[in-house]
Every structure is written in C-alpha cells, then in structure tokens.
PDB file of C-alpha atoms and ligand atoms in Angstrom:
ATOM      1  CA  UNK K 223     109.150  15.473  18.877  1.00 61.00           C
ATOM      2  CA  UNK K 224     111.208  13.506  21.681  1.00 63.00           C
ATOM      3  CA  UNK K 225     109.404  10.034  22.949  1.00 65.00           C
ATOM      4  CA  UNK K 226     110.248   7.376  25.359  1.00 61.00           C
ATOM      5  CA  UNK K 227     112.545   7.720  28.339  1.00 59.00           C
ATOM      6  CA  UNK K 228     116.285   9.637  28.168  1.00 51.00           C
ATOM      7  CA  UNK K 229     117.718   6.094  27.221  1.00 47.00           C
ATOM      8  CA  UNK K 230     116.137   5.355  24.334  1.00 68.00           C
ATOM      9  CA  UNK K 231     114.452   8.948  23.205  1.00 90.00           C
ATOM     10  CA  UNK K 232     113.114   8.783  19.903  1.00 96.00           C
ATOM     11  CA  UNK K 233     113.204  12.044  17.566  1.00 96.00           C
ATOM     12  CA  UNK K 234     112.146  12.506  14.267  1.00 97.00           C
ATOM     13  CA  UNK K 235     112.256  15.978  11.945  1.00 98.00           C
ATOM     14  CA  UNK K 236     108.891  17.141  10.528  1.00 98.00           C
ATOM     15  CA  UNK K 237     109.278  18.462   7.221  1.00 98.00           C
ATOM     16  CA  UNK K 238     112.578  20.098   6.515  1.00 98.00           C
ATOM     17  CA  UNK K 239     112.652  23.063   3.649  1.00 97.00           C
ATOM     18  CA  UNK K 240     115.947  24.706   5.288  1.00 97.00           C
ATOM     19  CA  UNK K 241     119.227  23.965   3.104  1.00 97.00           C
ATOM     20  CA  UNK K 242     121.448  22.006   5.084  1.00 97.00           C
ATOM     21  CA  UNK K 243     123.524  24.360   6.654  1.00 98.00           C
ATOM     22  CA  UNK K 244     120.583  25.949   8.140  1.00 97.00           C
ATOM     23  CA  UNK K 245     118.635  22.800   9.077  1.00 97.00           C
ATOM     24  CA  UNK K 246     121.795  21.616  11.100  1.00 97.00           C
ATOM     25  CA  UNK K 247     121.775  25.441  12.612  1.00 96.00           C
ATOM     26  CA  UNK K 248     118.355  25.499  13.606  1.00 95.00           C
ATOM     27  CA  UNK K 249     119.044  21.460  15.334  1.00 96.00           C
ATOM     28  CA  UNK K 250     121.725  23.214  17.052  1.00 96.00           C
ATOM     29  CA  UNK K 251     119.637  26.059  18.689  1.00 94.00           C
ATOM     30  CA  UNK K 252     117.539  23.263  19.991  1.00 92.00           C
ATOM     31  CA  UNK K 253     120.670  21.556  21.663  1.00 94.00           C
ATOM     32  CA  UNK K 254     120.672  18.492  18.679  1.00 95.00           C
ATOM     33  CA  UNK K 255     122.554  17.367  16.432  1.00 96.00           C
ATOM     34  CA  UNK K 256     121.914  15.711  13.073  1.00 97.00           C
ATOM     35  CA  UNK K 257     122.684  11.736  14.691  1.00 96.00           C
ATOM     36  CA  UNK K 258     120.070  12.543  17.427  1.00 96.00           C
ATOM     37  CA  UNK K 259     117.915  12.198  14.455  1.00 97.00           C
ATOM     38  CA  UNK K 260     116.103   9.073  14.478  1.00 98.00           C
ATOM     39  CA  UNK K 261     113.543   9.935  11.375  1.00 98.00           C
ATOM     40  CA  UNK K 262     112.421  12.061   9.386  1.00 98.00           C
ATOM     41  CA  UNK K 263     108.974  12.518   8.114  1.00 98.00           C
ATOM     42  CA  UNK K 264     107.619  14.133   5.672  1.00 98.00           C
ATOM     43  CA  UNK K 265     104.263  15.702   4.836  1.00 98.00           C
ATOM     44  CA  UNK K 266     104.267  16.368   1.280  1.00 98.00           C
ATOM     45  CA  UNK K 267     106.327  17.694  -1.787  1.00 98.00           C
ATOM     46  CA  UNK K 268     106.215  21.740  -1.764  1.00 98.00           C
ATOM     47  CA  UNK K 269     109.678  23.644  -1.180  1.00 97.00           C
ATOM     48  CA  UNK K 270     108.809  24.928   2.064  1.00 97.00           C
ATOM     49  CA  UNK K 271     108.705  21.502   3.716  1.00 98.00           C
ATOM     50  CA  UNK K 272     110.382  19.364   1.472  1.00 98.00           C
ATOM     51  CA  UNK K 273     113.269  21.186  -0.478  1.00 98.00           C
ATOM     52  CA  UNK K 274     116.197  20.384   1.980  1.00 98.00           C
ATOM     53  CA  UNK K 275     115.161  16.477   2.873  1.00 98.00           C
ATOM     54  CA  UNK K 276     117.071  14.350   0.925  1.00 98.00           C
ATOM     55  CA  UNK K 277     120.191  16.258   1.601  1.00 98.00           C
ATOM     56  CA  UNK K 278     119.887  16.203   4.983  1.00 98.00           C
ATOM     57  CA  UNK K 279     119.127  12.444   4.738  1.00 98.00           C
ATOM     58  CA  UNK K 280     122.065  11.637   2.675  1.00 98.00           C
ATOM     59  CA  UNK K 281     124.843  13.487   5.005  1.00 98.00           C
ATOM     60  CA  UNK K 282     123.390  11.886   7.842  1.00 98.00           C
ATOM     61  CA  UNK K 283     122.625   8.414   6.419  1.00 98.00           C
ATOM     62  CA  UNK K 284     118.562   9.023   7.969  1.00 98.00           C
ATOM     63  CA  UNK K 285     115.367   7.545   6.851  1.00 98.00           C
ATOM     64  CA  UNK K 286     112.769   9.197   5.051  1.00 98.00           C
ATOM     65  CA  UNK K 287     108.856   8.513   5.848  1.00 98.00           C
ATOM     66  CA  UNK K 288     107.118   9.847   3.021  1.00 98.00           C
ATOM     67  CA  UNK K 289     103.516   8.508   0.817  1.00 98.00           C
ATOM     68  CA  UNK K 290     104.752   7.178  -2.332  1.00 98.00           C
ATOM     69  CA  UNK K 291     103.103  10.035  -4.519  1.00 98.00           C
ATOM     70  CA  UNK K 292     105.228  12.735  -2.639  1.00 98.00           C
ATOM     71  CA  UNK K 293     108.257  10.749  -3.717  1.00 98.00           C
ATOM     72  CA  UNK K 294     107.213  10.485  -7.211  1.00 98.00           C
ATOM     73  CA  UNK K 295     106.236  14.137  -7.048  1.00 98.00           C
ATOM     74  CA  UNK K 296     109.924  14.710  -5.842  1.00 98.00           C
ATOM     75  CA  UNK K 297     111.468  12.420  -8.321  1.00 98.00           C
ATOM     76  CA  UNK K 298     109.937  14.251 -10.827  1.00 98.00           C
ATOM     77  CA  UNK K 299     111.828  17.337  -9.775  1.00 97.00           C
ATOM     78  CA  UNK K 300     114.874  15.563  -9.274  1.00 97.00           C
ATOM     79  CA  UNK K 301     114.700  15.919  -5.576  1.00 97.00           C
ATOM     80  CA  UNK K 302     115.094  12.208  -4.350  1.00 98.00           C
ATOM     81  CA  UNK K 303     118.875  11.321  -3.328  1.00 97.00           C
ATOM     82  CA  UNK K 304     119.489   7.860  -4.773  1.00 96.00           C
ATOM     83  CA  UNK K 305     120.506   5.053  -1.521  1.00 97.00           C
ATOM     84  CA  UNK K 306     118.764   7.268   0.372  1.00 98.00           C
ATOM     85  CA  UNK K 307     116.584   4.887   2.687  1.00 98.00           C
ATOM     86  CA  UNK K 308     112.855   5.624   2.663  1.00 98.00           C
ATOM     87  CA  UNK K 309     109.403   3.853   4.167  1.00 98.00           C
ATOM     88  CA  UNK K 310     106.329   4.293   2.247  1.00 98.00           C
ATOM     89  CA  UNK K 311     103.429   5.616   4.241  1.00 97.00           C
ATOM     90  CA  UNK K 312      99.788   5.849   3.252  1.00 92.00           C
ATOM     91  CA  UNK K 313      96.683   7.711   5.183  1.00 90.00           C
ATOM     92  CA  UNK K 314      95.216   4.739   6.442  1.00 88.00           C
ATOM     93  CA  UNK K 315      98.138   3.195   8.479  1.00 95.00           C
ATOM     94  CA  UNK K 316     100.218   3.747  11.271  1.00 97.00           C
ATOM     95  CA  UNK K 317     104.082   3.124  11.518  1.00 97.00           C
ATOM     96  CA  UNK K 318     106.495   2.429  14.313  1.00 97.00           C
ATOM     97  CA  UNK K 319     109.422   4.185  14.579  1.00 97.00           C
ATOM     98  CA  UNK K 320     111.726   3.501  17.162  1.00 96.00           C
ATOM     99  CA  UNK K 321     109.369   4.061  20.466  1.00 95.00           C
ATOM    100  CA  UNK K 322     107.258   6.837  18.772  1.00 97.00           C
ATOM    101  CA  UNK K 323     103.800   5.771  17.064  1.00 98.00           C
ATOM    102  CA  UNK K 324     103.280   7.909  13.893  1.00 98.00           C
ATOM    103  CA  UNK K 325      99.902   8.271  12.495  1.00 98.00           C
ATOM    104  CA  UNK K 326      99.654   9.937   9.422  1.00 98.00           C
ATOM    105  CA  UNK K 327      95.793  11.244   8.010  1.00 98.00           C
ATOM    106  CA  UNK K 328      94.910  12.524   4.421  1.00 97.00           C
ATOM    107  CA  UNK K 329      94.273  16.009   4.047  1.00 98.00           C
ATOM    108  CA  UNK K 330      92.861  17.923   1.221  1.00 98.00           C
ATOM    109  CA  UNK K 331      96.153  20.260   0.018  1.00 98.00           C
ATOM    110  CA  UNK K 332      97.000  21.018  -3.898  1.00 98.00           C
ATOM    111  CA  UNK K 333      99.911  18.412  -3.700  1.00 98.00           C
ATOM    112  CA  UNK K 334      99.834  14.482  -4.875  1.00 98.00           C
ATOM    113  CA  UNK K 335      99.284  12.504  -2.045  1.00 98.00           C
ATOM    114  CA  UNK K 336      99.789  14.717   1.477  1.00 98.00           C
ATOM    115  CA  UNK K 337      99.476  13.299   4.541  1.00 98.00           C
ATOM    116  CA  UNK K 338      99.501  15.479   8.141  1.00 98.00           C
ATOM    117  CA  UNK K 339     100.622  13.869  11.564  1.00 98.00           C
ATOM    118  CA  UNK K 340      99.776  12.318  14.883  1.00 98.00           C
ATOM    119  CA  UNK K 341     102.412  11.081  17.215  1.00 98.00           C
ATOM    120  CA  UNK K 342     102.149   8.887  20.054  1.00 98.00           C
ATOM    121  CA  UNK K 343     104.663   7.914  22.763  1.00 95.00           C
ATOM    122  CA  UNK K 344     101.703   5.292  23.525  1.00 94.00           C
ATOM    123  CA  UNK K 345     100.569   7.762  26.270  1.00 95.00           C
ATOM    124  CA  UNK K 346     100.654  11.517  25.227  1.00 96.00           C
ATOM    125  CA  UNK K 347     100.022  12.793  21.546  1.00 98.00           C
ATOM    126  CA  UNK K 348     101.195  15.207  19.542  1.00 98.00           C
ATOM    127  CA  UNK K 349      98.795  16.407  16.488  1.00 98.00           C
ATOM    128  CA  UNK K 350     100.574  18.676  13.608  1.00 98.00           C
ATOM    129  CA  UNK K 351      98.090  20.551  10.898  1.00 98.00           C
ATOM    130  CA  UNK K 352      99.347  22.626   8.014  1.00 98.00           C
ATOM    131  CA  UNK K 353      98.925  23.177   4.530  1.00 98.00           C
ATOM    132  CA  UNK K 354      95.244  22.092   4.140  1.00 98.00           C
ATOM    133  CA  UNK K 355      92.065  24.043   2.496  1.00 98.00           C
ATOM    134  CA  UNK K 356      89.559  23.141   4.153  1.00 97.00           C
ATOM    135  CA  UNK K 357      88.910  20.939   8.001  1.00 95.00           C
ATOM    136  CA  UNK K 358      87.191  17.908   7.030  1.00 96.00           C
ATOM    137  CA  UNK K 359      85.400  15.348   9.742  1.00 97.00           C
ATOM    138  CA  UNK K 360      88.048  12.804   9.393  1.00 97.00           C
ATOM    139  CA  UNK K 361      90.922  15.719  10.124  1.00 98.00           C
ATOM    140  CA  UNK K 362      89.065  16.694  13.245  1.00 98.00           C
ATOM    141  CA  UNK K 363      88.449  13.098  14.630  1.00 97.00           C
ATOM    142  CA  UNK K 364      92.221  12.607  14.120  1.00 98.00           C
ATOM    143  CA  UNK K 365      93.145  15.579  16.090  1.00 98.00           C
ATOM    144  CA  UNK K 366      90.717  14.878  18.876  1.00 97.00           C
ATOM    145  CA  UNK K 367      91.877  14.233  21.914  1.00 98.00           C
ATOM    146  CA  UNK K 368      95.463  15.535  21.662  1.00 98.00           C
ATOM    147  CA  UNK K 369      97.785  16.673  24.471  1.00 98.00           C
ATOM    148  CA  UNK K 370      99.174  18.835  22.211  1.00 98.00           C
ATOM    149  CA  UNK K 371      98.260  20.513  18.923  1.00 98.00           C
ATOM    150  CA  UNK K 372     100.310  22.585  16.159  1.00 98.00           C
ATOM    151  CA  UNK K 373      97.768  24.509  13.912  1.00 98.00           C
ATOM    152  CA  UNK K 374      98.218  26.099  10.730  1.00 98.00           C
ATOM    153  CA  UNK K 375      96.571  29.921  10.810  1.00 98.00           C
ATOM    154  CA  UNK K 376      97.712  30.987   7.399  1.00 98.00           C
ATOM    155  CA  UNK K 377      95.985  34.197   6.850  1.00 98.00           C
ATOM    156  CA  UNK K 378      93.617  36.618   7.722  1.00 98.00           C
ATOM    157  CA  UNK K 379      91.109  37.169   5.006  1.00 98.00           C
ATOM    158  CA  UNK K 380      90.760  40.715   4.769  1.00 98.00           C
ATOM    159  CA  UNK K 381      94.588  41.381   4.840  1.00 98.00           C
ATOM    160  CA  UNK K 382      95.025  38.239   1.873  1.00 98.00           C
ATOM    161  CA  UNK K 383      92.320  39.968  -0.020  1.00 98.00           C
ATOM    162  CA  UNK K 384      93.524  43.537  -0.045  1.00 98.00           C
ATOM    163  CA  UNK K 385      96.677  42.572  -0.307  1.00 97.00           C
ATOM    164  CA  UNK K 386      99.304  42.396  -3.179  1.00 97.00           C
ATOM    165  CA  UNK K 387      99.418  38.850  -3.991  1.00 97.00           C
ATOM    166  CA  UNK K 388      98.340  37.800  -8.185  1.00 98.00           C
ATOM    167  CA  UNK K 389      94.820  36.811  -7.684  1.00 98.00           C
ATOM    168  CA  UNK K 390      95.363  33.247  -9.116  1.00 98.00           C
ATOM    169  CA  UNK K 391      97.409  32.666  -6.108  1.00 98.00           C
ATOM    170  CA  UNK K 392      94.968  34.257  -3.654  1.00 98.00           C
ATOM    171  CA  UNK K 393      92.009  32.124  -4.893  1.00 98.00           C
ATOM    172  CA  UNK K 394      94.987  29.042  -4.425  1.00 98.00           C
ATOM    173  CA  UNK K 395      95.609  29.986  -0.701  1.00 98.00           C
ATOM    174  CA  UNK K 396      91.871  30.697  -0.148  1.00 98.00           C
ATOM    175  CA  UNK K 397      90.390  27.415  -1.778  1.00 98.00           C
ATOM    176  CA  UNK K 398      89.461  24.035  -0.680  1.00 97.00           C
ATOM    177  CA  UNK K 399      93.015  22.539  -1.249  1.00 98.00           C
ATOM    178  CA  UNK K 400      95.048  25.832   0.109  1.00 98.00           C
ATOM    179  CA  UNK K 401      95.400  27.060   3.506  1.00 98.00           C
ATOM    180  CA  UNK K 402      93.420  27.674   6.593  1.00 98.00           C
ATOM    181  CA  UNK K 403      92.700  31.022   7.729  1.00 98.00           C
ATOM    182  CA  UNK K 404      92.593  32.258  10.632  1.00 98.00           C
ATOM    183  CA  UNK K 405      88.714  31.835  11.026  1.00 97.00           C
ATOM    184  CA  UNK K 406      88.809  28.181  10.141  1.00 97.00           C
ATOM    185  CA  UNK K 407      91.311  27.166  12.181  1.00 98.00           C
ATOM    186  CA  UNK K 408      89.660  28.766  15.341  1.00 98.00           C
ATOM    187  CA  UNK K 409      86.540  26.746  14.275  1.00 97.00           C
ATOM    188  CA  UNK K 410      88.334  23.679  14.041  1.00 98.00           C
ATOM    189  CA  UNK K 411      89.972  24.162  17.063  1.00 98.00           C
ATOM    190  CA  UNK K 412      87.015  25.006  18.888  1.00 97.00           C
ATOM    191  CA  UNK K 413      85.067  21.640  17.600  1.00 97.00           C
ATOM    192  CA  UNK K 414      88.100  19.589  18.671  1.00 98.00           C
ATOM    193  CA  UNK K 415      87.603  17.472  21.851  1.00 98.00           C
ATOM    194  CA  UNK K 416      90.718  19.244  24.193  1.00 97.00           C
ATOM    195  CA  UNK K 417      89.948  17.492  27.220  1.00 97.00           C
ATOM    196  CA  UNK K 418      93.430  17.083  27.605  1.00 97.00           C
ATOM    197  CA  UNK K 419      95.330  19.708  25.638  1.00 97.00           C
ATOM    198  CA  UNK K 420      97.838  21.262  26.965  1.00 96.00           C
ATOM    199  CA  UNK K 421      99.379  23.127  24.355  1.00 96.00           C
ATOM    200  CA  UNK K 422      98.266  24.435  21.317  1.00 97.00           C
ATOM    201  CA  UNK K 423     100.634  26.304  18.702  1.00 97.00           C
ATOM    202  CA  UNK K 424      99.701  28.769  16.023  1.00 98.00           C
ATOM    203  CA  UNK K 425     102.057  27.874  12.900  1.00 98.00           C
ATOM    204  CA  UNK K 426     102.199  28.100   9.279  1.00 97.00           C
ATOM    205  CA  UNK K 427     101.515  31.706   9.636  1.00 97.00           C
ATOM    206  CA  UNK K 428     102.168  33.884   6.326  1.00 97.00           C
ATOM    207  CA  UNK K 429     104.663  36.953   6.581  1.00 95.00           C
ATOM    208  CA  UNK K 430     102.691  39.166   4.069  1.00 96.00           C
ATOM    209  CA  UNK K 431      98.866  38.157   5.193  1.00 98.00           C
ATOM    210  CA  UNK K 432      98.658  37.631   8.652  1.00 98.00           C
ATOM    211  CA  UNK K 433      99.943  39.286  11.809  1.00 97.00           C
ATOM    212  CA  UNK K 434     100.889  36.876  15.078  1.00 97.00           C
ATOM    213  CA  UNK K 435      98.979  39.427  17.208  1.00 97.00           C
ATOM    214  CA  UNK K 436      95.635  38.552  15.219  1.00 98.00           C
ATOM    215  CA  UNK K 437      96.132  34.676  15.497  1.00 98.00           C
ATOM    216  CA  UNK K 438      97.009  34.590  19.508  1.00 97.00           C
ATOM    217  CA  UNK K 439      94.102  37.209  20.082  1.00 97.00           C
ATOM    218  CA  UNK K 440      91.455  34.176  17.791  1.00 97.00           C
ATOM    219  CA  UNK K 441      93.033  30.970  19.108  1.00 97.00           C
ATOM    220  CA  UNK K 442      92.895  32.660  22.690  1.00 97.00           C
ATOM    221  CA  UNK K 443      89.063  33.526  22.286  1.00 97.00           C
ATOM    222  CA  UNK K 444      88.466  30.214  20.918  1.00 97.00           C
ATOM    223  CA  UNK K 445      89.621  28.423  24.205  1.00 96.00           C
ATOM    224  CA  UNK K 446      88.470  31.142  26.352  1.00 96.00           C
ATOM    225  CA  UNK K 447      92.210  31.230  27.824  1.00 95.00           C
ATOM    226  CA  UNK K 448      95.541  34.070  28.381  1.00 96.00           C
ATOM    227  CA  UNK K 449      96.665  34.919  24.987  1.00 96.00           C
ATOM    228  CA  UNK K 450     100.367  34.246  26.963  1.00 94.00           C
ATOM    229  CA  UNK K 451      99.089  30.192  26.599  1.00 94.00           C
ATOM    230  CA  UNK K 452      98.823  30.286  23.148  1.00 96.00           C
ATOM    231  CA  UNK K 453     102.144  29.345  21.332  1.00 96.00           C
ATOM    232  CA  UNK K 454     103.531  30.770  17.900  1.00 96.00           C
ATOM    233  CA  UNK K 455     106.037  29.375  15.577  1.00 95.00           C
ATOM    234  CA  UNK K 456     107.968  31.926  13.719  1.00 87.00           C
ATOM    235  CA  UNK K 457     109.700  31.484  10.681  1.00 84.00           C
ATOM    236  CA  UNK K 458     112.884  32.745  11.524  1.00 84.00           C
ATOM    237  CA  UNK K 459     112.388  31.284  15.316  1.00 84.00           C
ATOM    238  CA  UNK K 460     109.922  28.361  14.804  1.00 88.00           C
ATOM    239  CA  UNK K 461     109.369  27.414  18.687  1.00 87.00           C
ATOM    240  CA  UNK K 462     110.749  26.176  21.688  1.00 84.00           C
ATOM    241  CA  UNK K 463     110.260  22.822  23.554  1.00 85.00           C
ATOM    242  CA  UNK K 464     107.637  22.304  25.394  1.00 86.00           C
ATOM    243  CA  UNK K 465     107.202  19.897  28.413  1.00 80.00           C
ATOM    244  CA  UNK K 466     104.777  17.383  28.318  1.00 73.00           C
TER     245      UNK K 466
HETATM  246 ZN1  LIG V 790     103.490  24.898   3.443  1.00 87.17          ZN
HETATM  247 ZN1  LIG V 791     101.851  23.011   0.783  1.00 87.17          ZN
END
C-alpha cells in the first residue's frame, strides 16, 4: 500500500514468501524497486508469507514489523537474519510508520501469535484478511468501515472435501484456526459495515480447492454488484493497483 502525497509516499510489503529474486521481480512488475520500500510487515510465520522476509530485509537494509511470537517461531527455524532491524507489534496497538497508520488485530490461525492488518493514511483504509478459521466479532469490527478490503476465500467446501488432500490437512484448512471458505467469507463480508468500500479483493484463494469463477460469482451476490467489481489476486499475478 502507497500513503501520503508523491513527496513523501509511504510503502510497506505485506508478507513476502517469494525468494528474493522473485520478490524483487514481482516489485518490478508493479514499477518499484526494493528502496521504495519503506517497511515491511509481517502477518505471521508460515512459508507462504514469511519464507523470503529476512532476505529481502537484509539486501535491502529494511525493517521488519512482526509480533514477537512470529519471530521466535522464525528463530526457531532459523529464519531470522541477525542485524536485521525489527519492531515488535502486538494485537492491541497501533504503529506509525512513516505517514501510514498500521493497525494490526489478532486472529484465530494455527500459528504463534498472528496478527492481520488495517492501514490508514489518516483518511482512507485499507483492511487485509487471510489465513484465519473462523470470523470472530472483534475481526469484523476491525474491518468495518474500510475503503478497501482484501479477503481471504480459501476454498469451496465441496471441492476441499472431495478432493485429494490427506484428511488431517483437510480438517486443518476446514477448522477454527485454518482458512475461510468461500461461504464464510461472503458472510463476513456481508455483516461488514461498507458504507464506503470501494474495493473489495478475493485473495488467498487455493489452486487445488477453489475456482476464481466460484469466489467472484459469491462475493458479487453478497454485495448485490457486477462480478467485473469484484477483484482477484492470483498467485502467479497477485493484483494490480488500485486508485483510491
Ligand atoms: Zn497463508
Ligand atoms: Zn497461515
């Protein structure tokens, strides 16, 4: 996300599970490079968001926002870059950094200590949701009144159930500290106050039990809206910019 005005624009990287060659590829695509970097956050310890972070922090000399548990949790993998620079966050307080607010909220996900996001340019706010089992009250009080919203839709039941995954790891995605499915999310969206959303983007989706088709067609329903309004991040694309 980009804050402030073209003088002093503030960007931070959310979660960063690309090696860095890739990371510094997919920056590119998006007309960046690594020094326009002014933070990076990050939301909690598994490889998909958290495998490339430190090494992208170390060849760029950038600070890492992380809870203290997902460090340890890293450490203990030997995945934290010593004189790396990092700031402690915890669910219950905001941070500055540089003219962007960021607000992270507790979520309940099979990891140590995750956190999700809120960020503020003091006027519009971006909300970010993955990786979490089930909404709770506090999650959708957090995400209320966003401008814009990126959503986790996971999976579609029916195709997680009948398809090929172990069962111990469809019972992880499907319970309370997994993913949301496609249902859920919808649900949440729909109990969200959205008086001023303006975009909303279906993410997190899984390659092997869920179809992009499915998720615009719910989130679409859900805000009684085009299907063309609904955004989706892709793995190998993720998603554009949008303008505020
Ligand atoms: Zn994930
Ligand atoms: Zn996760």
């Amino acid at each position: 996300m980009e804050a402030g005005d073209r003088a002093s624009l503030t960007r931070v990287l959310l979660d960063c599970g690309l090696n860095l060659t890739d990371s510094e590829r997919r920056l590119a695509r998006l007309g960046l490079a690594p020094r326009d970097i002014d933070g990076m956050l990050v939301t909690h310890e598994h490889g998909d968001h958290a495998h490339g972070v430190f090494d992208f922090a170390a060849a760029h000399d950038i600070v890492v926002y992380l809870t203290y548990g997902t460090m340890l949790a890293m450490k203990a993998e030997g995945r934290v870059t010593e004189g790396v620079r990092m700031v402690f966050l915890n669910g219950r307080q905001s941070e500055a950094l540089g003219g962007m607010q960021v607000i992270p909220f507790t979520v309940p996900h099979d990891a140590r200590e995750p956190v999700q996001f809120v960020l503020s340019d003091g006027e519009r706010k971006l909300g970010v949701l993955t990786d979490i089992g089930a909404p709770t009250a506090h999650v959708a009080q957090m995400l209320s009144g966003l401008d814009a919203l990126v959503l986790e839709c996971n999976y579609d039941r029916d195709m997680l159930w009948s398809g090929s995954y172990p069962k111990w790891l469809k019972q992880r995605i499907a319970g309370p500290f997994g993913h949301l499915d496609n249902e859920d999310s919808a649900r949440l969206l729909g109990a969200l106050d959205r008086s001023k959303l303006k975009h909303v983007i279906g993410a997190h989706l899984s390659q092997q039990n869920n179809r992009p088709e499915i998720v615009r067609a719910m989130l679409a329903r859900t805000l009684n809206c085009e299907e063309s309004w609904i955004g989706l991040a892709t793995q190998d694309e993720g998603f554009g910019w949008r303008e505020a």
